[in-house]
Coordinates of C-alpha atoms in Angstrom, one line a residue:
M1 CA 0.0 0.0 0.0
K2 CA 2.8 2.4 0.9
R3 CA 4.5 1.7 -2.4
N4 CA 1.4 2.6 -4.3
V5 CA 1.0 5.8 -2.3
I6 CA 4.6 6.8 -3.1
C7 CA 4.1 6.1 -6.8
I8 CA 0.9 8.1 -6.9
F9 CA 2.5 10.9 -5.0
S10 CA 5.4 11.1 -7.5
L11 CA 2.8 11.5 -10.3
V12 CA 0.9 14.2 -8.4
L13 CA 4.2 16.0 -7.8
W14 CA 5.0 15.8 -11.5
C15 CA 1.5 17.2 -12.3
L16 CA 1.9 20.0 -9.7
L17 CA 5.2 21.1 -11.2
G18 CA 3.8 20.9 -14.7
C19 CA 0.8 23.1 -13.7
T20 CA 3.2 25.6 -12.2
V21 CA 5.1 25.9 -15.4
L22 CA 1.9 26.1 -17.4
S23 CA 0.4 28.8 -15.1
E24 CA 3.4 31.0 -15.4
K25 CA 3.3 30.7 -19.2
I26 CA -0.5 31.4 -19.2
E27 CA 0.1 34.5 -17.1
E28 CA 2.8 35.7 -19.6
Q29 CA 0.5 35.0 -22.6
M30 CA -2.5 36.7 -21.1
T31 CA -0.7 39.9 -20.1
V32 CA -2.3 42.6 -22.2
S33 CA 0.1 44.6 -24.4
N34 CA -0.9 48.3 -24.7
V35 CA 0.2 51.6 -26.1
E36 CA -0.2 54.6 -23.8
V37 CA -0.9 58.3 -24.6
E38 CA -0.5 61.4 -22.4
L39 CA -3.3 63.7 -21.4
E40 CA -2.9 67.0 -23.3
E41 CA -3.9 70.6 -22.7
T42 CA -6.1 72.0 -25.4
Y43 CA -6.6 75.7 -25.5
L44 CA -10.1 77.0 -26.6
E45 CA -11.4 80.4 -27.3
G46 CA -11.3 82.8 -24.4
G47 CA -8.3 81.1 -22.9
V48 CA -10.2 78.1 -21.6
V49 CA -8.0 75.1 -21.1
Q50 CA -9.4 71.6 -21.5
M51 CA -7.6 68.2 -20.8
T52 CA -8.1 66.0 -23.8
L53 CA -7.3 62.5 -25.2
P54 CA -7.6 61.1 -28.7
G55 CA -11.0 59.6 -29.4
D56 CA -9.5 56.2 -30.2
C57 CA -8.6 55.7 -26.6
L58 CA -12.1 54.4 -26.1
I59 CA -12.2 50.6 -26.2
S60 CA -15.5 49.1 -27.4
D61 CA -17.0 45.8 -26.5
E62 CA -20.5 44.3 -26.1
N63 CA -21.1 46.5 -23.0
G64 CA -20.2 49.8 -24.7
L65 CA -17.2 52.1 -24.6
H66 CA -14.5 52.1 -22.0
L67 CA -11.5 54.2 -21.0
Y68 CA -8.6 52.6 -19.1
R69 CA -5.4 53.6 -17.4
M70 CA -2.6 51.4 -16.1
E71 CA -1.9 51.4 -12.4
K72 CA 0.2 49.5 -9.9
G73 CA -1.7 46.6 -8.4
E74 CA -2.0 46.0 -4.6
G75 CA -2.2 43.0 -2.4
W76 CA -2.8 39.8 -4.5
D77 CA -3.1 41.9 -7.7
T78 CA 0.6 42.6 -8.1
G79 CA 2.0 44.1 -11.3
N80 CA 0.5 46.7 -13.6
R81 CA -3.3 46.4 -13.8
L82 CA -5.9 48.0 -16.1
R83 CA -8.3 50.3 -14.2
E84 CA -11.4 51.6 -15.9
I85 CA -12.2 55.3 -15.6
E86 CA -15.7 56.1 -14.4
P87 CA -17.8 57.4 -17.4
E88 CA -18.7 60.6 -15.5
M89 CA -15.1 61.6 -15.5
Y90 CA -15.0 62.2 -19.2
W91 CA -17.0 63.2 -22.3
Y92 CA -16.6 62.0 -25.8
G93 CA -17.1 64.3 -28.7
E94 CA -17.8 62.0 -31.7
K95 CA -17.6 64.8 -34.3
Q96 CA -14.2 66.0 -33.0
N97 CA -13.2 62.4 -32.2
M98 CA -11.9 63.7 -28.9
I99 CA -12.3 62.8 -25.2
I100 CA -12.6 65.7 -22.8
Y101 CA -11.3 64.7 -19.4
S102 CA -12.8 66.5 -16.3
S103 CA -9.6 66.5 -14.2
G104 CA -6.0 65.5 -14.2
Y105 CA -2.7 67.0 -15.3
A106 CA -0.9 67.2 -18.6
G107 CA 1.3 64.2 -18.9
D108 CA -1.1 61.8 -17.1
R109 CA -1.0 58.5 -19.1
F110 CA -4.0 56.5 -20.4
V111 CA -4.3 53.4 -22.5
R112 CA -4.8 54.1 -26.2
Y113 CA -4.5 50.7 -28.0
V114 CA -4.7 47.2 -26.6
S115 CA -3.7 43.8 -28.1
R116 CA -6.9 41.9 -27.3
P117 CA -10.3 42.2 -25.5
V118 CA -9.7 43.5 -22.0
A119 CA -11.4 43.7 -18.6
E120 CA -11.0 45.6 -15.4
G121 CA -8.0 44.4 -13.3
E122 CA -6.1 42.5 -16.0
L123 CA -2.3 42.4 -16.1
A124 CA -0.9 44.8 -18.7
Q125 CA 2.5 45.9 -20.1
I126 CA 3.5 48.8 -22.3
C127 CA 4.6 47.8 -25.8
F128 CA 6.1 49.8 -28.7
P129 CA 4.9 48.3 -32.0
R130 CA 7.4 48.5 -34.8
A131 CA 7.4 47.6 -38.5
G132 CA 7.4 43.8 -38.7
G133 CA 7.5 43.1 -42.4
E134 CA 4.7 42.6 -44.9
D135 CA 1.4 41.4 -43.6
C136 CA -2.1 41.1 -44.8
Y137 CA -5.2 42.2 -42.8
L138 CA -8.7 40.7 -43.1
V139 CA -11.1 43.6 -42.5
V140 CA -14.8 42.9 -41.8
N141 CA -17.3 45.8 -42.0
P142 CA -14.6 48.4 -42.7
G143 CA -17.2 51.2 -43.2
D144 CA -16.2 54.4 -45.2
V145 CA -12.4 54.1 -45.4
D146 CA -10.4 57.3 -45.2
T147 CA -7.8 56.6 -47.9
S148 CA -6.3 60.1 -47.5
L149 CA -4.5 58.9 -44.3
E150 CA -0.7 58.7 -44.6
I151 CA -0.6 54.9 -44.2
W152 CA -2.5 54.4 -47.4
E153 CA 0.6 55.6 -49.3
T154 CA 2.1 52.2 -48.8
A155 CA -0.9 50.1 -47.9
S156 CA -3.2 48.7 -50.7
V157 CA -6.4 46.7 -51.0
T158 CA -5.4 43.2 -52.4
E159 CA -9.0 42.0 -52.8
E160 CA -12.5 43.2 -52.0
Q161 CA -15.7 41.3 -51.2
E162 CA -19.0 42.6 -50.0
G163 CA -18.4 44.2 -46.6
M164 CA -14.8 42.8 -46.5
L165 CA -11.3 43.8 -47.5
L166 CA -7.9 42.2 -47.7
V167 CA -5.3 44.9 -47.1
T168 CA -1.6 44.3 -47.8
L169 CA 0.9 46.6 -45.9
N170 CA 4.1 46.7 -43.9
G171 CA 2.4 45.6 -40.6
K172 CA 3.5 46.4 -37.1
Q173 CA 4.4 43.9 -34.4
P174 CA 3.0 43.2 -32.0
F175 CA -0.3 43.6 -33.9
L176 CA -2.9 45.6 -32.1
E177 CA -6.3 45.5 -33.7
S178 CA -7.4 48.9 -32.3
Q179 CA -4.3 50.5 -33.6
A180 CA -4.7 49.0 -37.0
R181 CA -8.3 50.1 -37.1
S182 CA -7.5 53.7 -36.1
E183 CA -4.4 54.2 -38.4
L184 CA -6.2 52.7 -41.4
G185 CA -9.4 54.7 -40.8
F186 CA -11.8 51.8 -40.4
A187 CA -15.1 52.1 -38.6
R188 CA -15.1 51.6 -34.8
D189 CA -17.3 48.5 -35.0
S190 CA -15.1 46.9 -37.8
R191 CA -13.0 43.8 -37.1
V192 CA -9.3 43.6 -38.2
Y193 CA -7.4 40.3 -38.2
S194 CA -3.7 39.9 -39.0
L195 CA -3.3 36.9 -41.2
G196 CA 0.3 36.6 -40.0
D197 CA -0.9 36.3 -36.4
I198 CA -3.5 33.7 -37.5
R199 CA -0.8 31.6 -39.2
N200 CA 1.4 31.9 -36.1
F201 CA -1.5 30.7 -34.0
F202 CA -2.0 27.7 -36.2
G203 CA 1.8 27.0 -36.0
S204 CA 1.5 26.4 -32.3
F205 CA -0.8 23.4 -32.8
P206 CA 2.1 20.8 -33.0
L207 CA 3.7 22.2 -29.8
L208 CA 0.4 22.0 -27.9
A209 CA -0.1 18.4 -29.2
G210 CA 3.4 17.6 -28.0
I211 CA 2.6 18.9 -24.5
A212 CA -0.6 16.8 -24.5
A213 CA 1.4 13.7 -25.7
V214 CA 4.1 14.1 -23.0
F215 CA 1.5 14.5 -20.3
L216 CA -0.5 11.4 -21.5
G217 CA 2.7 9.4 -21.9
T218 CA 3.8 10.3 -18.3
V219 CA 0.4 9.1 -17.0
L220 CA 0.7 5.8 -18.9
L221 CA 4.3 5.3 -17.7
W222 CA 3.2 5.9 -14.0
G223 CA 0.2 3.6 -14.5
Y224 CA 2.5 0.8 -15.6
S225 CA 4.8 1.6 -12.7
L226 CA 1.9 1.0 -10.3
V227 CA 1.8 -2.6 -11.6
L228 CA 5.6 -3.0 -11.2
V229 CA 5.7 -1.6 -7.7
K230 CA 3.8 -4.7 -6.4
D231 CA 7.1 -6.6 -6.7
L232 CA 9.6 -3.9 -5.8
R233 CA 12.6 -6.2 -5.3
K234 CA 12.2 -7.8 -8.7
N235 CA 11.4 -4.5 -10.6
R236 CA 13.5 -1.9 -8.8
W237 CA 15.8 -1.2 -11.8
R238 CA 12.8 -0.8 -14.1
L239 CA 11.1 1.5 -11.7
L240 CA 14.3 3.5 -11.4
A241 CA 14.4 3.8 -15.2
H242 CA 10.8 5.0 -15.2
G243 CA 11.7 7.6 -12.6
V244 CA 14.5 8.9 -14.8
T245 CA 12.3 8.8 -17.8
G246 CA 9.7 10.9 -15.9
I247 CA 12.3 13.5 -15.2
V248 CA 13.4 13.6 -18.8
L249 CA 9.7 13.9 -19.9
F250 CA 9.3 16.8 -17.5
G251 CA 12.3 18.5 -19.1
V252 CA 10.7 18.0 -22.6
F253 CA 7.4 19.3 -21.3
T254 CA 9.1 22.5 -19.9
K255 CA 10.9 23.2 -23.2
L256 CA 7.7 22.8 -25.2
V257 CA 5.8 25.1 -23.0
E258 CA 8.6 27.7 -23.2
R259 CA 8.5 27.7 -27.0
I260 CA 4.8 28.5 -27.2
Q261 CA 4.0 32.1 -28.2
L262 CA 0.4 32.6 -29.0
P263 CA -0.5 36.0 -30.7
S264 CA -2.2 38.1 -28.1
S265 CA -4.6 39.5 -30.8
L266 CA -6.3 36.2 -31.0
L267 CA -6.7 35.5 -27.3
P268 CA -9.9 36.0 -25.2
S269 CA -10.3 38.2 -22.2
K270 CA -9.5 36.7 -18.8
N271 CA -9.8 32.9 -19.6
I272 CA -7.3 31.5 -22.2
L273 CA -9.4 28.3 -22.3
N274 CA -12.6 30.1 -23.5
M275 CA -13.3 27.6 -26.3
E276 CA -16.6 29.4 -27.2
Y277 CA -14.6 32.6 -28.0
Y278 CA -12.2 30.7 -30.2
A279 CA -15.1 28.9 -32.0
E280 CA -16.8 32.2 -32.7
E281 CA -13.6 34.1 -33.7
F282 CA -12.2 31.5 -36.0
G283 CA -15.7 30.7 -37.4
V284 CA -15.8 34.2 -38.7
V285 CA -12.2 34.0 -40.0
F286 CA -12.7 30.8 -41.9
R287 CA -16.1 31.8 -43.3
E288 CA -14.8 35.1 -44.6
L289 CA -11.4 33.9 -45.9
E290 CA -13.1 31.2 -48.0
K291 CA -14.6 34.0 -50.1
F292 CA -11.2 35.3 -51.1
S293 CA -9.0 33.9 -53.8
A294 CA -5.9 35.9 -52.9
D295 CA -2.7 33.9 -52.1
A296 CA -2.6 35.2 -48.5
A297 CA -6.1 34.0 -47.8
Q298 CA -5.5 30.6 -49.3
E299 CA -2.1 30.2 -47.6
T300 CA -3.8 30.9 -44.2
L301 CA -6.4 28.3 -44.8
R302 CA -3.8 25.7 -45.8
A303 CA -1.8 26.6 -42.7
F304 CA -4.7 25.4 -40.6
S305 CA -5.0 22.1 -42.4
V306 CA -1.2 21.4 -42.4
N307 CA -0.7 22.3 -38.7
A308 CA -3.9 20.4 -37.6
A309 CA -2.6 17.3 -39.4
L310 CA 0.9 17.8 -37.8
A311 CA -0.6 18.2 -34.4
G312 CA -2.6 14.9 -34.8
G313 CA 0.6 13.1 -35.9
V314 CA 2.6 14.5 -33.0
F315 CA 0.0 13.5 -30.4
L316 CA -0.5 10.0 -31.8
G317 CA 3.2 9.5 -32.5
G318 CA 4.3 10.6 -29.0
T319 CA 1.7 8.5 -27.3
A320 CA 2.5 5.5 -29.4
L321 CA 6.2 5.9 -28.7
I322 CA 5.6 5.6 -24.9
L323 CA 3.3 2.5 -25.5
V324 CA 6.0 0.9 -27.7
V325 CA 8.7 1.5 -25.1
I326 CA 6.5 0.0 -22.4
F327 CA 5.7 -3.0 -24.6
L328 CA 9.4 -3.6 -25.6
E329 CA 10.5 -3.3 -22.1
K330 CA 7.9 -5.8 -20.9
R331 CA 8.8 -8.3 -23.7
G332 CA 12.6 -7.9 -23.1
V333 CA 12.2 -8.6 -19.4
E334 CA 10.0 -11.6 -20.2
R335 CA 12.6 -13.0 -22.5
V336 CA 15.4 -12.6 -19.9
E337 CA 13.3 -14.3 -17.3
T338 CA 12.4 -17.1 -19.7
G339 CA 16.1 -17.6 -20.6
S340 CA 17.1 -17.6 -16.9
S341 CA 14.4 -20.2 -16.2
S342 CA 15.6 -22.4 -19.0
K343 CA 19.2 -22.3 -17.8
K344 CA 18.2 -23.3 -14.3
E345 CA 16.1 -26.2 -15.6
G346 CA 19.0 -27.5 -17.7
K347 CA 21.5 -27.6 -14.9
P348 CA 22.3 -31.1 -13.4
L349 CA 21.3 -31.8 -9.9

């Protein structure tokens, strides 16, 4: 009984360490990247001074428009946190595309662009998007596009469908949807997707499958160890080998987790495992991309198929490898035991 408890405890310890590695990675991935802007003094007629912010500081979601600033967290909420400003503290002039703030000082900083949907209290970090090479944006419901903006000197519409555009340009990294929407002059309720980010997201499928395979393989190995531990004296070297293998598998698990870099623009708010969000977002992406014949759209669709197939192969292959190792080990031991038994029977009394 004690031996079983020790074996189970070692598996629980492996899982706890694995969860710690995963939780740190999830926190890193779910940290919101944002661009800040300073509160400015605007002088009106009669010498009146107003504190203003650009209109694109307002972040829209299903609950309306929100204005955030980044503050130091307290207690359990350590790190930089997003704090929503009360609506009565500001007024938005849609015609001027300007926010008039009721108090504060010039230089006070507010969030202007964010990398994904956000909520009160989420971890955030300042980023500085820079040119990241050619990219293609899928734009849904762009509205009346202001092509007089400076960015359209280098950006171009690759293909157009009803209510949708494919725009090729020298994109910025990290990609911030709200920044792309503002700089390209799309409507506030439009959706902008970076096809480069989408392909990178699909490219993480094999790594995620590898993590799942390592975890399942570890469980299978420990399950077999529970059988072997019943005869500890006979199987001590095999159990030692299983322990070393478990440590090696944990190292592989850690390396795979470290390599995962999911694009923030495609992650949900608060819960990285919100499958309903992914189904809705990628349902829109697939449905709209299938209407385009441009190479960028077709390449993105192929990237999903290729990486999904690779992920399936990695998961099945990794799991099968552990099962084959267990089977060969079992057969090898049985042969050794059979040979030893035969030799003993052949010896003269």
